[in-house]
Coordinates of C-alpha atoms and ligand atoms in Angstrom, one line a residue:
M1 CA -38.3 -11.6 27.9
L2 CA -37.0 -14.7 29.6
E3 CA -38.1 -15.4 32.9
P4 CA -35.8 -14.8 35.9
H5 CA -35.3 -18.5 36.4
Q6 CA -34.4 -19.1 32.9
L7 CA -32.0 -16.3 33.2
A8 CA -30.3 -17.7 36.1
E9 CA -30.1 -21.1 34.2
I10 CA -28.0 -19.2 31.4
N11 CA -25.9 -17.5 34.0
R12 CA -24.8 -20.6 35.7
R13 CA -23.5 -22.3 32.7
K14 CA -19.8 -22.6 31.7
T15 CA -18.7 -24.3 28.3
F16 CA -15.1 -24.9 27.7
A17 CA -12.7 -27.0 25.8
I18 CA -9.4 -28.5 26.9
I19 CA -6.4 -28.2 24.6
S20 CA -3.1 -30.1 25.0
H21 CA -0.4 -31.9 23.3
P22 CA -1.1 -35.7 23.3
D23 CA 0.0 -37.2 26.6
A24 CA 0.2 -34.1 28.6
G25 CA -2.7 -35.4 30.8
K26 CA -6.1 -34.2 29.1
T27 CA -7.9 -37.5 29.8
T28 CA -6.6 -37.6 33.3
V29 CA -7.7 -34.0 34.1
T30 CA -11.1 -34.7 32.5
E31 CA -11.5 -37.8 34.7
K32 CA -10.8 -35.9 37.7
L33 CA -13.2 -32.9 36.7
L34 CA -15.9 -35.6 36.2
L35 CA -15.2 -37.1 39.7
F36 CA -15.8 -33.8 41.3
G37 CA -18.8 -33.3 39.4
N38 CA -20.0 -36.7 40.4
A39 CA -20.4 -37.6 36.7
I40 CA -18.3 -40.8 37.3
H41 CA -17.4 -42.4 40.8
M42 CA -14.2 -44.2 40.3
A43 CA -10.9 -43.1 38.8
G44 CA -9.9 -44.9 35.6
V45 CA -13.5 -44.8 34.4
V46 CA -12.9 -42.7 31.5
K47 CA -10.1 -44.6 30.2
A48 CA -12.0 -47.9 31.0
K49 CA -15.2 -46.6 29.2
R50 CA -13.2 -45.5 26.2
A51 CA -11.6 -48.9 26.1
K52 CA -15.1 -50.3 26.3
Q53 CA -16.3 -48.0 23.6
F54 CA -13.6 -49.2 21.4
A55 CA -14.9 -52.6 21.5
R56 CA -18.3 -51.5 20.7
S57 CA -17.6 -49.0 18.1
D58 CA -15.1 -50.5 15.6
W59 CA -13.9 -47.4 14.0
M60 CA -12.5 -46.2 17.2
E61 CA -10.3 -49.3 17.1
I62 CA -8.0 -47.0 15.2
E63 CA -7.7 -44.7 18.1
K64 CA -6.8 -47.8 20.3
Q65 CA -4.2 -49.1 17.8
R66 CA -2.4 -45.7 17.5
G67 CA -3.0 -44.6 21.1
I68 CA -4.5 -41.3 19.8
S69 CA -7.8 -39.7 20.3
V70 CA -9.4 -39.1 16.9
S71 CA -13.0 -37.7 17.8
S72 CA -13.7 -35.1 20.4
S73 CA -16.6 -35.7 22.8
V74 CA -19.0 -33.6 25.1
M75 CA -19.6 -34.1 28.7
Q76 CA -21.8 -32.3 31.0
F77 CA -21.7 -32.0 34.9
E78 CA -22.7 -30.0 37.8
Y79 CA -20.4 -28.5 40.5
G80 CA -20.9 -25.8 43.0
G81 CA -24.3 -24.7 41.6
H82 CA -22.9 -24.5 37.8
V83 CA -23.6 -26.6 35.0
V84 CA -20.5 -27.2 33.1
N85 CA -19.9 -28.2 29.5
L86 CA -16.7 -29.7 28.8
L87 CA -15.7 -30.4 25.1
D88 CA -12.9 -32.7 24.6
T89 CA -10.5 -32.2 21.6
P90 CA -8.3 -34.6 19.7
G91 CA -4.9 -34.2 20.5
H92 CA -3.5 -35.4 17.2
E93 CA -2.7 -32.7 14.7
D94 CA -4.2 -34.8 11.8
F95 CA -7.4 -34.1 13.4
S96 CA -7.1 -30.4 14.0
E97 CA -10.0 -29.4 11.9
D98 CA -12.3 -31.2 14.3
T99 CA -10.6 -29.2 16.9
Y100 CA -11.1 -25.9 15.3
R101 CA -14.8 -26.6 15.0
V102 CA -15.0 -27.6 18.7
L103 CA -13.4 -24.3 19.7
T104 CA -16.0 -22.3 17.9
A105 CA -18.7 -23.8 20.3
V106 CA -17.0 -22.8 23.6
D107 CA -16.6 -19.6 25.8
S108 CA -13.2 -20.3 27.4
A109 CA -10.3 -22.9 27.2
L110 CA -8.1 -24.9 29.6
M111 CA -4.5 -25.5 28.3
I112 CA -2.7 -28.4 29.9
I113 CA 1.0 -28.3 29.8
D114 CA 3.3 -31.1 30.6
S115 CA 5.7 -29.3 33.2
S116 CA 8.4 -31.8 32.6
K117 CA 8.2 -30.9 29.0
G118 CA 7.0 -27.4 28.7
I119 CA 5.2 -26.2 25.5
E120 CA 4.9 -28.6 22.7
T121 CA 3.9 -28.2 19.2
Q122 CA 0.5 -29.1 19.1
T123 CA -0.3 -26.8 22.2
K124 CA 1.1 -24.0 20.1
K125 CA -1.2 -24.5 17.5
L126 CA -4.3 -24.9 19.4
F127 CA -3.4 -22.0 21.5
K128 CA -3.2 -19.9 18.3
V129 CA -6.7 -20.7 17.4
C130 CA -7.8 -19.9 20.8
H131 CA -5.8 -16.6 20.7
D132 CA -7.2 -15.6 17.1
R133 CA -10.6 -15.9 18.7
H134 CA -9.9 -14.1 21.8
I135 CA -10.9 -17.1 24.0
P136 CA -9.9 -16.7 27.5
I137 CA -7.5 -19.4 28.6
M138 CA -6.4 -21.0 31.9
T139 CA -3.3 -22.9 32.0
F140 CA -2.8 -26.1 34.1
M141 CA 1.0 -27.1 34.5
N142 CA 0.4 -30.9 35.1
K143 CA 2.9 -33.7 36.3
V144 CA 4.8 -31.5 39.0
D145 CA 5.5 -34.8 40.8
L146 CA 7.9 -35.5 38.1
E147 CA 11.3 -33.8 37.7
G148 CA 10.7 -30.9 35.6
R149 CA 11.5 -27.6 34.5
D150 CA 11.6 -24.7 36.9
P151 CA 8.3 -23.1 37.3
F152 CA 9.6 -19.6 36.6
E153 CA 11.1 -21.0 33.2
L154 CA 7.6 -22.5 32.5
I155 CA 5.6 -19.4 32.8
D156 CA 8.4 -17.5 31.2
E157 CA 7.9 -19.9 28.2
V158 CA 4.2 -19.3 28.0
E159 CA 4.7 -15.6 28.0
K160 CA 7.6 -15.7 25.3
V161 CA 6.5 -18.7 23.0
L162 CA 2.9 -17.9 23.2
S163 CA 3.2 -14.2 23.8
L164 CA 0.6 -14.6 26.7
P165 CA 1.1 -12.8 29.9
T166 CA 0.5 -15.0 33.0
F167 CA -0.7 -14.6 36.6
A168 CA 0.5 -17.6 38.6
A169 CA -2.6 -18.6 40.6
T170 CA -1.0 -21.5 42.4
W171 CA 2.7 -21.9 42.9
P172 CA 4.5 -25.4 43.6
I173 CA 6.5 -26.1 46.7
G174 CA 9.4 -28.2 45.4
Q175 CA 8.9 -30.6 42.4
G176 CA 9.5 -34.1 41.5
K177 CA 10.4 -36.4 44.3
R178 CA 10.5 -33.3 46.6
F179 CA 7.2 -31.9 45.5
K180 CA 5.2 -30.8 48.8
G181 CA 2.2 -28.8 47.6
V182 CA 1.2 -25.7 46.2
Y183 CA 0.5 -22.2 47.6
N184 CA -2.8 -20.8 46.3
R185 CA -2.3 -17.0 45.6
L186 CA -5.9 -16.3 45.3
S187 CA -7.0 -17.8 48.6
K188 CA -3.5 -17.4 50.4
Q189 CA -3.8 -20.8 51.6
I190 CA -1.2 -23.7 51.2
L191 CA -2.4 -27.2 50.1
L192 CA 0.0 -30.0 51.2
F193 CA 0.7 -33.1 48.9
D194 CA 1.0 -36.7 50.4
P195 CA 1.9 -38.8 47.9
N196 CA 0.6 -41.7 49.9
Q197 CA -2.8 -40.3 50.0
K198 CA -3.4 -40.5 46.2
T199 CA -6.2 -43.0 46.5
K200 CA -8.3 -40.9 48.8
N201 CA -9.2 -38.5 46.0
F202 CA -10.3 -35.3 47.6
E203 CA -8.1 -35.5 51.0
T204 CA -5.3 -32.9 51.4
T205 CA -4.0 -31.0 54.3
L206 CA -4.8 -27.2 54.0
V207 CA -2.6 -24.8 55.9
Q208 CA -3.9 -21.4 56.4
N209 CA -0.8 -19.3 56.4
L210 CA 3.1 -19.4 55.7
D211 CA 3.8 -19.1 59.6
D212 CA 1.8 -22.4 60.5
P213 CA 4.1 -24.8 62.1
V214 CA 2.6 -27.7 60.1
L215 CA 3.8 -26.1 57.0
K216 CA 7.4 -25.8 58.2
E217 CA 7.4 -29.4 59.5
R218 CA 6.0 -30.9 56.2
V219 CA 8.2 -28.8 53.8
G220 CA 11.3 -28.1 55.8
D221 CA 13.5 -24.8 56.0
E222 CA 14.9 -25.0 52.5
L223 CA 11.8 -25.2 50.5
L224 CA 10.0 -22.8 52.8
D225 CA 12.5 -20.3 52.4
K226 CA 12.5 -20.8 48.7
L227 CA 8.7 -20.4 48.5
K228 CA 8.9 -17.1 50.5
E229 CA 11.6 -15.9 47.9
D230 CA 9.4 -17.0 45.0
L231 CA 6.3 -15.4 46.2
S232 CA 7.9 -11.9 46.9
L233 CA 9.2 -12.3 43.1
L234 CA 5.7 -13.2 42.0
E235 CA 4.2 -10.2 44.0
A236 CA 6.0 -7.8 42.1
G237 CA 3.9 -8.9 38.8
G238 CA 0.8 -7.4 40.8
D239 CA -2.6 -8.8 41.3
F240 CA -4.9 -11.0 39.1
D241 CA -6.5 -8.9 36.5
T242 CA -10.1 -10.7 35.8
E243 CA -10.7 -8.2 32.7
S244 CA -7.4 -9.2 31.0
Y245 CA -8.2 -12.8 31.6
L246 CA -11.6 -12.4 30.0
A247 CA -10.3 -10.4 27.3
G248 CA -8.0 -13.4 26.3
H249 CA -4.8 -11.2 27.4
L250 CA -3.8 -12.9 30.7
S251 CA -3.7 -16.8 31.6
P252 CA -4.0 -17.7 35.3
V253 CA -1.6 -20.6 35.8
F254 CA -2.3 -23.5 38.1
F255 CA 0.3 -26.2 39.1
G256 CA -0.5 -29.6 40.1
S257 CA -0.6 -33.4 39.2
A258 CA -3.8 -34.8 37.8
V259 CA -3.0 -38.3 38.3
N260 CA -2.7 -37.8 41.9
N261 CA -5.8 -35.5 41.8
F262 CA -3.7 -32.7 43.3
G263 CA -4.4 -29.0 42.5
I264 CA -7.3 -29.9 40.2
Q265 CA -9.9 -28.8 42.6
E266 CA -8.3 -25.3 43.0
L267 CA -8.4 -25.1 39.2
L268 CA -12.1 -26.1 38.9
E269 CA -13.1 -23.7 41.6
A270 CA -11.2 -20.7 40.1
F271 CA -12.6 -21.8 36.8
L272 CA -16.1 -21.5 38.0
K273 CA -15.4 -18.1 39.6
F274 CA -13.7 -16.4 36.8
A275 CA -14.3 -18.2 33.6
P276 CA -17.0 -16.4 31.3
G277 CA -20.5 -17.8 31.1
P278 CA -22.1 -18.1 27.7
L279 CA -20.9 -15.2 25.6
A280 CA -22.7 -13.2 22.8
R281 CA -22.1 -15.0 19.4
P282 CA -21.6 -13.3 16.1
A283 CA -23.7 -14.0 13.1
E284 CA -23.4 -12.5 9.7
E285 CA -26.5 -10.3 10.5
R286 CA -25.7 -9.2 14.1
L287 CA -24.5 -10.2 17.5
V288 CA -26.8 -12.7 19.3
E289 CA -27.0 -12.3 23.0
P290 CA -27.3 -15.5 25.1
T291 CA -30.2 -14.0 27.1
E292 CA -32.4 -13.3 24.0
E293 CA -35.8 -15.0 24.4
K294 CA -35.9 -16.8 21.2
L295 CA -33.7 -19.8 20.7
T296 CA -30.9 -19.9 18.4
G297 CA -27.9 -22.0 17.8
V298 CA -25.4 -23.6 15.6
V299 CA -24.4 -27.2 14.6
F300 CA -20.5 -27.4 14.8
K301 CA -20.0 -31.2 14.6
I302 CA -21.7 -34.1 13.2
Q303 CA -20.9 -37.8 14.1
A304 CA -22.5 -40.8 12.5
N305 CA -22.5 -44.3 13.9
M306 CA -21.7 -43.2 17.5
D307 CA -23.8 -46.2 18.7
P308 CA -23.1 -48.9 15.8
K309 CA -26.2 -50.9 17.1
H310 CA -28.5 -48.0 16.0
R311 CA -26.4 -46.4 13.2
D312 CA -27.4 -43.1 14.3
R313 CA -26.2 -39.7 13.3
M314 CA -25.6 -37.1 15.8
A315 CA -25.5 -33.4 15.2
F316 CA -23.7 -31.3 18.1
F317 CA -25.8 -28.1 18.5
R318 CA -24.5 -25.2 20.5
I319 CA -27.4 -23.2 22.0
C320 CA -26.4 -19.6 21.5
S321 CA -29.5 -18.0 22.9
G322 CA -32.9 -18.7 24.7
E323 CA -34.2 -22.2 26.0
F324 CA -34.6 -25.5 24.2
Y325 CA -37.3 -28.0 24.9
P326 CA -38.3 -31.1 23.1
G327 CA -41.1 -30.7 20.6
I328 CA -39.9 -27.3 19.7
D329 CA -40.4 -26.2 16.0
V330 CA -37.2 -24.5 14.6
Y331 CA -36.4 -22.7 11.5
H332 CA -33.7 -24.3 9.5
V333 CA -32.1 -21.4 8.0
R334 CA -30.2 -23.1 5.1
L335 CA -33.2 -25.2 4.0
D336 CA -35.5 -22.3 4.5
R337 CA -38.1 -24.7 6.4
V338 CA -39.6 -25.4 10.0
V339 CA -38.6 -28.7 11.5
R340 CA -39.9 -30.2 14.7
I341 CA -37.1 -31.4 17.2
N342 CA -39.0 -34.0 19.3
N343 CA -35.9 -35.0 21.4
A344 CA -32.4 -34.2 22.2
L345 CA -29.5 -35.7 24.1
T346 CA -27.1 -34.5 26.7
F347 CA -24.0 -36.4 27.4
M348 CA -22.7 -37.3 30.9
S349 CA -19.5 -38.8 30.7
Q350 CA -20.5 -41.8 28.4
E351 CA -24.0 -41.9 29.4
R352 CA -26.7 -40.1 27.3
K353 CA -29.9 -38.6 28.7
N354 CA -32.8 -37.1 27.1
V355 CA -32.6 -33.3 27.4
E356 CA -35.9 -31.9 29.3
K357 CA -34.6 -28.4 29.1
A358 CA -31.4 -26.8 27.9
Y359 CA -30.1 -23.2 27.9
A360 CA -27.8 -20.8 26.0
G361 CA -24.2 -22.4 26.6
D362 CA -25.3 -26.0 26.5
I363 CA -24.2 -28.5 23.9
I364 CA -27.0 -30.9 22.9
G365 CA -27.1 -33.7 20.5
L366 CA -29.8 -33.8 17.9
H367 CA -30.8 -36.9 15.9
D368 CA -30.1 -36.2 12.5
R369 CA -31.7 -37.8 9.4
G370 CA -29.4 -36.1 6.7
T371 CA -30.9 -32.7 7.0
L372 CA -28.2 -31.0 9.2
M373 CA -24.6 -30.1 8.1
I374 CA -21.9 -28.5 9.9
G375 CA -22.3 -25.0 10.2
D376 CA -26.2 -24.8 10.2
T377 CA -28.0 -22.3 12.1
L378 CA -31.4 -23.1 13.6
T379 CA -33.6 -20.2 14.9
L380 CA -37.2 -19.6 15.7
G381 CA -37.9 -17.6 12.4
E382 CA -35.1 -15.2 12.0
K383 CA -32.6 -15.5 9.0
L384 CA -29.4 -15.8 10.8
K385 CA -26.0 -17.6 9.9
F386 CA -23.6 -17.9 12.7
T387 CA -20.0 -17.4 11.5
G388 CA -16.6 -19.0 12.5
V389 CA -17.4 -22.7 12.0
P390 CA -14.3 -23.3 9.8
Q391 CA -13.7 -25.5 6.7
F392 CA -10.3 -25.7 5.2
S393 CA -9.1 -26.5 1.9
P394 CA -7.4 -30.0 1.8
D395 CA -3.8 -30.4 1.0
M396 CA -3.9 -34.3 0.6
F397 CA -6.0 -36.2 -2.1
C398 CA -6.7 -39.8 -2.9
R399 CA -9.0 -41.2 -5.8
V400 CA -11.1 -43.9 -4.0
E401 CA -11.7 -47.3 -5.9
L402 CA -13.8 -50.2 -4.8
K403 CA -12.1 -53.6 -4.6
N404 CA -15.7 -55.0 -5.0
P405 CA -17.6 -53.0 -7.5
I406 CA -21.0 -54.6 -6.2
K407 CA -20.7 -52.3 -3.2
I408 CA -20.7 -49.0 -5.1
K409 CA -24.0 -47.8 -3.4
Q410 CA -22.5 -48.3 0.0
L411 CA -19.4 -46.6 -1.1
H412 CA -21.3 -43.4 -2.3
K413 CA -23.5 -43.5 0.9
G414 CA -20.3 -43.8 3.1
V415 CA -18.1 -41.1 1.4
E416 CA -21.1 -38.7 1.4
Q417 CA -22.2 -39.2 5.1
L418 CA -18.3 -39.0 6.3
A419 CA -17.8 -35.8 4.3
E420 CA -21.1 -34.3 5.8
E421 CA -19.6 -35.3 9.2
G422 CA -16.5 -33.4 8.4
T423 CA -14.2 -36.5 8.6
S424 CA -12.8 -35.8 5.1
Q425 CA -13.9 -33.8 2.1
L426 CA -15.5 -35.4 -0.9
F427 CA -14.9 -34.1 -4.4
K428 CA -16.5 -34.9 -7.6
R429 CA -15.4 -34.4 -11.3
K430 CA -17.8 -32.8 -14.0
F431 CA -16.6 -35.3 -16.8
N432 CA -16.4 -38.6 -15.1
S433 CA -17.5 -40.6 -12.0
D434 CA -14.2 -40.4 -10.0
I435 CA -14.6 -40.2 -6.3
I436 CA -12.0 -37.8 -4.7
I437 CA -11.5 -37.6 -1.1
G438 CA -9.4 -34.6 0.4
V439 CA -8.0 -34.3 4.0
V440 CA -5.7 -31.9 5.9
G441 CA -4.1 -34.6 8.0
R442 CA -2.9 -38.0 6.7
L443 CA -4.5 -40.2 9.4
Q444 CA -7.9 -39.0 8.3
F445 CA -7.5 -41.2 5.2
E446 CA -7.0 -44.2 7.6
V447 CA -10.3 -43.3 9.5
V448 CA -12.4 -42.9 6.3
K449 CA -11.1 -46.2 4.9
F450 CA -11.6 -48.0 8.2
R451 CA -15.1 -46.6 8.5
L452 CA -16.1 -47.3 5.0
L453 CA -15.2 -51.0 5.5
N454 CA -16.7 -51.4 9.0
E455 CA -19.7 -49.1 8.9
Y456 CA -20.6 -49.3 5.2
G457 CA -19.3 -52.6 4.1
A458 CA -17.2 -50.9 1.4
D459 CA -13.7 -52.1 0.9
A460 CA -11.8 -49.3 -0.9
E461 CA -8.7 -48.8 -2.1
F462 CA -7.2 -45.2 -1.7
I463 CA -5.0 -44.2 -4.6
P464 CA -2.7 -41.0 -3.7
L465 CA -3.2 -38.3 -6.1
S466 CA 0.0 -36.0 -6.7
F467 CA -1.8 -32.5 -5.6
S468 CA -0.5 -30.5 -2.7
S469 CA -3.2 -28.1 -2.2
S470 CA -6.7 -26.9 -3.2
R471 CA -8.4 -23.5 -3.5
W472 CA -12.0 -22.5 -3.9
Y473 CA -12.2 -20.0 -6.9
H474 CA -14.4 -17.2 -8.0
S475 CA -14.2 -14.4 -10.6
T476 CA -17.0 -12.1 -11.8
N477 CA -15.3 -11.7 -15.1
K478 CA -17.0 -14.7 -17.1
K479 CA -14.7 -14.9 -20.0
V480 CA -11.7 -15.2 -17.7
L481 CA -13.5 -17.9 -15.6
E482 CA -14.3 -19.9 -18.8
E483 CA -10.8 -19.7 -20.2
F484 CA -9.5 -20.7 -16.7
E485 CA -12.0 -23.7 -16.3
S486 CA -11.3 -25.0 -19.9
Y487 CA -7.5 -24.8 -19.5
Y488 CA -7.4 -26.4 -15.9
R489 CA -10.2 -28.7 -16.7
D490 CA -8.3 -31.8 -15.4
Q491 CA -7.7 -30.1 -12.2
I492 CA -11.2 -28.8 -11.3
V493 CA -13.5 -30.7 -8.8
F494 CA -16.8 -29.9 -7.1
D495 CA -17.2 -30.2 -3.3
V496 CA -20.4 -31.5 -1.5
R497 CA -22.1 -27.9 -1.9
D498 CA -21.1 -28.1 -5.6
Y499 CA -18.7 -25.3 -5.1
P500 CA -15.8 -25.4 -7.6
M501 CA -12.3 -26.0 -6.4
I502 CA -8.8 -26.1 -8.3
L503 CA -6.3 -28.7 -7.2
F504 CA -2.7 -27.6 -7.5
K505 CA 0.3 -29.8 -8.3
N506 CA 2.7 -27.8 -6.1
D507 CA 3.5 -24.3 -4.6
W508 CA 5.1 -23.1 -7.7
E509 CA 1.9 -23.8 -9.8
E510 CA -0.3 -22.3 -7.3
N511 CA 1.7 -19.0 -7.3
Y512 CA 2.0 -19.2 -11.3
V513 CA -1.9 -19.5 -11.6
Q514 CA -2.6 -16.8 -9.1
E515 CA -0.4 -14.4 -11.1
K516 CA -1.6 -15.4 -14.5
Y517 CA -5.3 -14.7 -13.5
P518 CA -5.2 -11.5 -11.6
D519 CA -8.8 -11.2 -12.1
M520 CA -9.5 -14.5 -10.3
R521 CA -9.7 -14.8 -6.6
F522 CA -8.7 -18.2 -4.8
F523 CA -9.7 -19.1 -1.1
D524 CA -8.4 -21.5 1.5
S525 CA -11.4 -21.2 3.6
L526 CA -14.9 -21.9 2.8
I527 CA -16.1 -18.9 5.0
T528 CA -14.3 -16.4 3.0
Y529 CA -15.3 -18.0 -0.3
E530 CA -19.0 -18.0 0.6
Q531 CA -18.8 -14.3 1.7
E532 CA -17.1 -13.3 -1.5
V533 CA -19.6 -15.2 -3.7
R534 CA -22.5 -13.6 -1.8
A535 CA -20.9 -10.1 -2.2
Ligands
G4P1 P1 -3.8 -37.1 27.1 O1 -5.2 -37.5 27.4 O2 -3.3 -35.7 27.2 O3 -3.1 -37.9 26.0 O4 -3.0 -37.7 28.4 P2 -3.4 -38.9 29.6 O5 -4.3 -38.2 30.5 O6 -3.8 -40.1 29.0 O7 -2.0 -39.0 30.3 C1 -0.7 -39.5 29.7 C2 -0.1 -40.2 30.5 O8 0.4 -39.2 31.6 C3 -0.7 -41.3 31.4 O9 0.2 -42.4 31.4 C4 -1.1 -40.7 32.6 O10 -1.1 -41.6 33.7 C5 0.3 -39.7 33.0 N1 -0.2 -38.6 33.8 C6 -1.2 -37.7 33.9 N2 -1.1 -36.9 34.9 C7 0.1 -37.1 35.5 C8 0.6 -36.6 36.5 O11 0.2 -35.7 37.2 N3 1.8 -37.1 37.1 C9 2.3 -38.2 36.3 N4 3.6 -38.6 36.6 N5 1.8 -38.8 35.1 C10 0.7 -38.2 35.0 P3 0.3 -43.6 30.6 O12 1.3 -44.4 31.2 O13 0.5 -43.3 29.3 O14 -1.2 -44.3 30.8 P4 -1.6 -45.0 32.2 O15 -1.0 -46.3 32.0 O16 -1.4 -44.3 33.4 O17 -3.1 -45.1 31.9

């Protein structure tokens, strides 16, 4: 049994990810949350630090050049007695595999929407992943200081396009140049916005009720009448139902302006009050409760060379149950052996700190010397495999050739390490030494090429291959399997786990092959392939 203080530590944890379309304001919201959590002390630090990090870490230069966020990061801060683990996700769709993996490590999500634009493509895709996993979602309608869409229209869009019922937790008074503040339907208070006060981060005027003369004076009759009318319409929708939110069936919506730090504190406080703490996590064998005494957890992300000076490799580990402390001996289920973890890191904004104790819900960084892979489970002896960390079959392929053949060792090391990290997938053929790289988003090729050169000194040429999809395959009928493998010999490759895959030239061929070989099964997800092979 865990001690009461250990249970209290687990219960005060909240682990969530922010999802949004690029430019909706994810970085700005993150920064304000970190300000509240005292993890940073000045606005602009996240971006400034990001910029500094670009300079230090060369591969991130790609992010700077393209103005996109390639990798996702983890930040921990404390607020109101809670320990919050915030996981950032890359906004660009070419890196959505990374985002999917991050979403397996959280208990809830915050969806940020640019209220002047409404729901954009990437939000839709990321929402779907959360929805499929029943992750509770809070919504922040950002940029209400811009002339935007009508708030009813915005929540209507969430309900229709995402099929997600909403509860307007705060409601804007005016918009754009006439934006005056928000009414908080949970506390029944009104927060007034003063555009001139934006540098004083936490100061806003709080009005306790709709009849307060200050409100009338600041807002004016027209907007006040409109607010009252809006509120009576919203009342008809009923009260906030926490159970529906926790089941992923209802999203509380908050309006505000991240750049003005307006409405973020309301969001944060509601998040800490309502968002779930560490949830039970499914393993193939059983459901693991966070309050179980023994430590368990899963590696959901690997990132090499975060600090180019040390050329280190960090495995991001979600603790699913129990307590972690340095020096603990853990059972590495895939390798079937015990490993000692002498130290681990926690990330506060861009600072790293050695972990003294960490609990279910926390994300910690383990130094890895090549023994950890994405999806690995660590326990205190039990054979468990946490499910859900996805790996998809790629649909873009290149053959990699070196410009300078002397660097072949570096190239092999680079492509292997980057594949283990999930930056790309690596394939080999049985009958020649071709190196084939597969990705799901084209920009991933650029990242791999750039990193091979900058981190491994291998200047490689990427020659596109004309395949449009790939599938892991399996059959229990040996004869059919042999015939298939001999006929499609030139299209068969092996992934890093040595699992066979077929590369298809186009959709027509894929359908044709599947019809021609009814005794064979084809898989676009590693998880389902592994389940089939084990069965
Ligand atoms: P992202 O991480 O989701 O890609 O978005 P980010 O926070 O970088 O914000 C994208 C742009 O939107 C930034 O402007 C940011 O300042 C602006 N922004 C964020 N929140 C608000 C808001 O509430 N109101 C308004 N009007 N703008 C907002 P930028 O010009 O691209 O960058 P910067 O020069 O401000 O750094």
